[in-house]
């Protein structure tokens, strides 16, 4: 989820050290029980799992989620998403437009960009559009100037990389940027996305040359050229979408409020609705093994989605309120992230809810 209401006990019980510093400039504090903090995303880096959450926390587990240790984080802004390509290369994004990068499996992290830098890039891109006679130039200029004037106050909400070099980050008020060099430089996508009202972009998935973005008011965008040229897809639903995934099988999956979950055989195929047993907001979708996707909901229910058959199976042994993330380990267990921390659960036997 994009924002956190209040402060988890894990951090509330830890006193501030030293004087005041901007969260973008202050390292995350070391806390006694980081696994109890609000967690917003979990990703696998080979056999390791990496979780991110409130106040810049980054956690690592090398035993399938049985124990967690805190990694040193260069910021104390809330981190909203994390992704890895292989075992070593990872990126995390969060509030104030922060982009972090690791090249050692999450052991150490550096800043690659923040909201102020990204705003300046957007403004420079707008000037190029105007100079080139683009009809979108004036609108992009207004939006970009607003980003510069406001300062780095807008969160990035999603990050995905299709390779070690090509990735996309998205966020509130239509923020969208692309890199082709692993995050060393970024290109604004504001002039390439059909989002004139600046709707929030909540999730992004990149697989090869294909990028899928899901957002506010049912907004779904895709790019198949690997160059950041996007088109708006017919929306399967007019409510907000919070999660998106591109599966190895080629299926696209998006989910949002009230348990609305949709599957498409490809990004060019019609969307098909998949009914969930408990109609609660879909907060995370991740690929598992054998073409199966895992779906987490705000109500604390995890589902296995078989996209070819349009079947969802409830995982009965997995329960955690206010889920934000789900990941499967090599032995079939689940790692669950939530606003109440991290838990590990056996997979259990699925129950087929909807034939």
Coordinates of C-alpha atoms in Angstrom, one line a residue, residues 9-18 26-37 54-59 68-77:
X9 CA 5.5 -0.9 17.7
X10 CA 8.8 -2.1 16.3
X11 CA 9.8 1.5 15.5
X12 CA 7.6 3.4 18.0
X13 CA 9.6 1.8 20.8
X14 CA 13.0 2.8 19.4
X15 CA 14.1 6.4 20.5
X16 CA 15.5 8.8 18.0
X17 CA 19.2 9.1 18.0
X18 CA 20.9 12.5 17.4
X26 CA 19.1 9.9 7.3
X27 CA 20.0 6.2 7.5
X28 CA 17.2 3.9 8.7
X29 CA 17.5 3.2 12.4
X30 CA 18.5 -0.2 13.7
X31 CA 15.5 -1.7 15.5
X32 CA 15.2 -4.6 17.9
X33 CA 12.5 -6.5 16.1
X34 CA 12.4 -5.3 12.5
X35 CA 10.3 -8.3 11.4
X36 CA 7.4 -6.7 13.4
X37 CA 7.5 -3.5 11.5
X54 CA 8.3 1.7 6.8
X55 CA 11.0 4.2 7.7
X56 CA 13.5 2.8 5.2
X57 CA 13.7 -0.7 6.7
X58 CA 15.3 -3.4 4.6
X59 CA 15.3 -7.0 5.9
X68 CA 15.4 -11.9 9.5
X69 CA 18.2 -9.4 9.9
X70 CA 18.3 -5.8 9.1
X71 CA 20.4 -4.5 6.3
X72 CA 21.9 -1.0 6.4
X73 CA 19.6 1.4 4.5
X74 CA 20.8 4.9 3.4
X75 CA 17.3 6.5 3.9
X76 CA 14.5 6.5 6.5
X77 CA 11.6 7.2 4.1

